[in-house]
């Protein structure tokens, strides 16, 4: 019972924080993109435009939700819900801190401490394609359908390299538990360099990040909603709150992807060298949470900046990159990792 | 006839003419300020300088008689240089008043400064200042600075109006014009000096600053002030009559018109007391109705009366067409025998220049149409007596304010049915049972016959409700042309008025008649066919200057 | 086609070096540019908060110059005549002042006005000039007809424009 209450509290807090973060990541994207383009971006609502996300949400909620006449209404309604739910649910297995001592008990800073966290993430990220595929198909619109077809093909192509990249991490860690993955990165290589997987697995890191971009439909891989070609892609026929849900889902995916990258490759909640200071455990826990948040934000910013740096891939380029570059590289990574492990153990 | 050469071309001209007269007749332009075809020559402006070969100096065209073999140059370098010098002198003390000057736009000095001057002034000193707002008389304001001392106004008063009232005083560049001591410029033709003044020195106190010349459209019309029927231009802006100016017609009014005609005969067109809509009386009150309703009511009620009980009053104030149709309506539809029109003769108010004692423009026309018949029995007093005795129960009145005579006002209230077709509220309309709102002379086509039997045309200058300036073929100003109906100037006041011939044709048709007229011209065509005094005339032959019937009939004026 | 440099050179895959083909370094270059841009000054003008600095040559809505409490205008009607869109309507009347004539009614239909400045150019009295005001929005078309009450503007307020006009006559 107690475990349930604690889990419930954790779920509520994490969901709220995540949704807020999603809203503000939209704001961050608009501001950063404006700065990159010599503009100011939204700065009218509240100080520095900080209330802009709220205004956006209010606007989206009050807009009329238009459903095409020949659309499959239940699926049309269901698609954005799937997208957002999957995005949020993935976060359940991410350790956003080590442990914290509260009210005389030790609480693990992870919602679901499952022993197959990595598989869970891979599984859920694959489900999210259903949201897009259903949205495209149920809209009964050629652009939507083309968007969703592209998305499905893209997902299938990149899921592979994503999964294979992670295999390297699993080999190094020897566990599918995500908290174990993080703990494994708290060591130091040669006593100085933090043993983050991005240093241990550079090829895997790159392939994973690229695949993660593709999985979240971010530029340069946002072909499912390529505006110049497909109007709005899979969400052409969405408006109002349902469009808002897709919008939220996209950014939630971004945050989750950032969290996964942080956890798997960037040392999770671990701040290097802090463990030498011998601080109070309570402080350490808080620093851990803040470190995790900072790392996620930095990865997010990286994703945003990349969006305004690299132009969109052509569809054939996307496919050839996925199958001819990413896939062999991920395989190569596993091979090298296995070989090195075999030699050194 | 003598042969002269102007600018290298030979012309045959009358030997009594001056060079300027010959040039004007031949259409060769020689600029002039002080010369006027109807005034004596004074030759003081020097603008008409021309070169005549074998004469040592340039000569003024207005004073030099033509002679056989004369060779004249009107535009060679010497003449042009002389003109530029004259213009420069004239402009030395002329103020730059064009923005506030009413003459701007129809100013000789402006035109000539544009065409014949150097374009720049070399005069740096202070200009001579003179009084700027001198009331010379009740109707004319004088600006001494603008005056170029051509003396046209002085000569006009002396020679045309027959009352010398103006003269020059002072000398040199201080010369100015004044009235004789104890006098003011108050002759009945005083406002003509405004028209003949080549600059803006003499301006109308009535029209002062009311509108710029180029903002108005002018329509050829005739004055309705007296039996002379002076030819006029009626100037309109924003569907409102602004002023009247005389139009040259040598056989009627020459270049002139009287002050009364100029000031008093157009203002009622704009006034608020104009009838806006046809009305009928219900329970002692006048209510606005549509034309169909008004005509239908009139037709229904007229059927209750025997021909003997109906009297019809026509009007010399309105056109031949209106009166002809009214008469035809009366004789054919109501079979009325009592038809007449009142005279408006002001004994003594007459002169041998223009003004006539008969203050209506068309009484001759009515006489020729035969409206009065044999006279005596059906005169207005007899009619009123019959109304008083209730022998006549129904009266149809067109354009006349019969009740303005207090004796008749009471009598008229005895009438059971009073139908009035007129343009303004007056005592008669107050008593009327049915009121048809009439178009004024400024709003319709038609003809009027002046005291000499000259048939002259009037044209609409102002549109009534439902009309469109462009479609009706009216003269249009720039604002009329390019404004839309949503602009303020396109929304000037419009009355729901119709001319008499149209209303009484419709009334006749409502009573079962067959009056098929599409326009005033249709009516006039029938008049020329039916009335011998109009035989051979048409709107085309009347034209803009009027015409007399080719067949001499006994007019009997 | 002549090889005069104006012909666009097509970059083929064979032309690229290995590093360029590997893409990663090129991404790094791009990132340097975009991230560098973030810290550069911004081009955007904070418009309604910071008023736009007008040059005197700016043609805002036409106004009547008010000097010593009365308009300079003498109602000559030239602006009305020259106005290509027939936006101006003037009715003159007489005044006891030295100028004799003044506009008893002066109306500009701001819906018709096209800000061409012809009225300013033609005015013999420098009485109608283009101001720096340009915020004109109406709920009713009749509100767009500006009378003298809205058109008068003091010489102090118009000093820059008047000076500009004198310099560029």
PDB file of N, CA and C in Angstrom, chain C residues 7 11 17 30-31 34 57-58 68 75-77 83 87 96 98 100 110 112 115 129 141 143-144 149 155 167:
ATOM      1  N   UNK C   7      27.435  31.089 -64.669  1.00  0.00           N
ATOM      2  CA  UNK C   7      26.797  29.769 -64.683  1.00  0.00           C
ATOM      3  C   UNK C   7      27.014  29.099 -63.326  1.00  0.00           C
ATOM      4  N   UNK C  11      27.833  21.136 -57.543  1.00  0.00           N
ATOM      5  CA  UNK C  11      28.724  20.361 -56.673  1.00  0.00           C
ATOM      6  C   UNK C  11      28.270  18.905 -56.692  1.00  0.00           C
ATOM      7  N   UNK C  17      35.317  16.125 -50.068  1.00  0.00           N
ATOM      8  CA  UNK C  17      36.369  15.394 -49.370  1.00  0.00           C
ATOM      9  C   UNK C  17      35.722  14.374 -48.442  1.00  0.00           C
ATOM     10  N   UNK C  30      28.207  24.159 -38.956  1.00  0.00           N
ATOM     11  CA  UNK C  30      26.869  24.770 -38.942  1.00  0.00           C
ATOM     12  C   UNK C  30      26.470  25.191 -37.551  1.00  0.00           C
ATOM     13  N   UNK C  31      26.782  24.308 -36.586  1.00  0.00           N
ATOM     14  CA  UNK C  31      26.413  24.617 -35.195  1.00  0.00           C
ATOM     15  C   UNK C  31      27.140  25.866 -34.720  1.00  0.00           C
ATOM     16  N   UNK C  34      25.177  28.834 -36.033  1.00  0.00           N
ATOM     17  CA  UNK C  34      23.883  29.085 -35.396  1.00  0.00           C
ATOM     18  C   UNK C  34      24.044  29.482 -33.944  1.00  0.00           C
ATOM     19  N   UNK C  57      11.385  62.890 -43.723  1.00  0.00           N
ATOM     20  CA  UNK C  57      10.810  62.663 -45.045  1.00  0.00           C
ATOM     21  C   UNK C  57       9.646  61.681 -45.012  1.00  0.00           C
ATOM     22  N   UNK C  58       9.363  61.129 -43.836  1.00  0.00           N
ATOM     23  CA  UNK C  58       8.266  60.168 -43.728  1.00  0.00           C
ATOM     24  C   UNK C  58       6.923  60.848 -43.997  1.00  0.00           C
ATOM     25  N   UNK C  68      -0.388  79.918 -33.961  1.00  0.00           N
ATOM     26  CA  UNK C  68      -1.039  80.878 -33.069  1.00  0.00           C
ATOM     27  C   UNK C  68      -2.514  80.546 -32.880  1.00  0.00           C
ATOM     28  N   UNK C  75      -8.126  77.858 -47.438  1.00  0.00           N
ATOM     29  CA  UNK C  75      -9.197  77.165 -48.162  1.00  0.00           C
ATOM     30  C   UNK C  75      -9.187  77.450 -49.656  1.00  0.00           C
ATOM     31  N   UNK C  76      -7.998  77.450 -50.254  1.00  0.00           N
ATOM     32  CA  UNK C  76      -7.942  77.716 -51.691  1.00  0.00           C
ATOM     33  C   UNK C  76      -8.437  76.528 -52.498  1.00  0.00           C
ATOM     34  N   UNK C  77      -8.427  75.341 -51.870  1.00  0.00           N
ATOM     35  CA  UNK C  77      -8.987  74.179 -52.550  1.00  0.00           C
ATOM     36  C   UNK C  77      -8.044  73.499 -53.523  1.00  0.00           C
ATOM     37  N   UNK C  83      -5.753  66.258 -55.312  1.00  0.00           N
ATOM     38  CA  UNK C  83      -5.842  64.941 -54.664  1.00  0.00           C
ATOM     39  C   UNK C  83      -6.271  63.879 -55.671  1.00  0.00           C
ATOM     40  N   UNK C  87      -9.889  62.692 -51.798  1.00  0.00           N
ATOM     41  CA  UNK C  87     -10.108  62.466 -50.371  1.00  0.00           C
ATOM     42  C   UNK C  87     -10.452  63.761 -49.633  1.00  0.00           C
ATOM     43  N   UNK C  96     -12.517  87.690 -40.401  1.00  0.00           N
ATOM     44  CA  UNK C  96     -12.088  89.076 -40.225  1.00  0.00           C
ATOM     45  C   UNK C  96     -10.568  89.207 -40.226  1.00  0.00           C
ATOM     46  N   UNK C  98      -6.567  88.853 -41.389  1.00  0.00           N
ATOM     47  CA  UNK C  98      -5.952  89.417 -42.577  1.00  0.00           C
ATOM     48  C   UNK C  98      -6.051  88.470 -43.769  1.00  0.00           C
ATOM     49  N   UNK C 100      -8.419  86.800 -44.775  1.00  0.00           N
ATOM     50  CA  UNK C 100      -9.728  86.943 -45.397  1.00  0.00           C
ATOM     51  C   UNK C 100     -10.535  85.662 -45.477  1.00  0.00           C
ATOM     52  N   UNK C 110      -9.945  59.595 -44.640  1.00  0.00           N
ATOM     53  CA  UNK C 110      -8.698  58.844 -44.488  1.00  0.00           C
ATOM     54  C   UNK C 110      -8.760  57.462 -45.121  1.00  0.00           C
ATOM     55  N   UNK C 112      -9.902  57.149 -48.149  1.00  0.00           N
ATOM     56  CA  UNK C 112      -9.516  57.432 -49.524  1.00  0.00           C
ATOM     57  C   UNK C 112      -8.054  57.855 -49.624  1.00  0.00           C
ATOM     58  N   UNK C 115      -1.766  58.922 -49.060  1.00  0.00           N
ATOM     59  CA  UNK C 115      -0.501  59.421 -48.504  1.00  0.00           C
ATOM     60  C   UNK C 115       0.511  59.772 -49.586  1.00  0.00           C
ATOM     61  N   UNK C 129       0.525  69.596 -44.322  1.00  0.00           N
ATOM     62  CA  UNK C 129       1.783  68.856 -44.428  1.00  0.00           C
ATOM     63  C   UNK C 129       1.549  67.426 -43.968  1.00  0.00           C
ATOM     64  N   UNK C 141     -16.918  53.621 -41.153  1.00  0.00           N
ATOM     65  CA  UNK C 141     -16.335  54.388 -42.250  1.00  0.00           C
ATOM     66  C   UNK C 141     -16.517  55.881 -42.020  1.00  0.00           C
ATOM     67  N   UNK C 143     -16.156  57.394 -39.261  1.00  0.00           N
ATOM     68  CA  UNK C 143     -15.084  57.846 -38.358  1.00  0.00           C
ATOM     69  C   UNK C 143     -13.829  58.212 -39.134  1.00  0.00           C
ATOM     70  N   UNK C 144     -13.730  57.695 -40.353  1.00  0.00           N
ATOM     71  CA  UNK C 144     -12.522  57.927 -41.149  1.00  0.00           C
ATOM     72  C   UNK C 144     -12.498  59.316 -41.753  1.00  0.00           C
ATOM     73  N   UNK C 149     -11.092  69.348 -36.372  1.00  0.00           N
ATOM     74  CA  UNK C 149     -10.735  69.013 -34.993  1.00  0.00           C
ATOM     75  C   UNK C 149      -9.602  67.998 -34.941  1.00  0.00           C
ATOM     76  N   UNK C 155       2.622  74.015 -35.004  1.00  0.00           N
ATOM     77  CA  UNK C 155       3.890  74.136 -35.726  1.00  0.00           C
ATOM     78  C   UNK C 155       5.031  73.495 -34.956  1.00  0.00           C
ATOM     79  N   UNK C 167      14.018  73.062 -46.596  1.00  0.00           N
ATOM     80  CA  UNK C 167      15.318  72.685 -47.146  1.00  0.00           C
ATOM     81  C   UNK C 167      15.197  72.083 -48.540  1.00  0.00           C
TER      82      UNK C 167
END
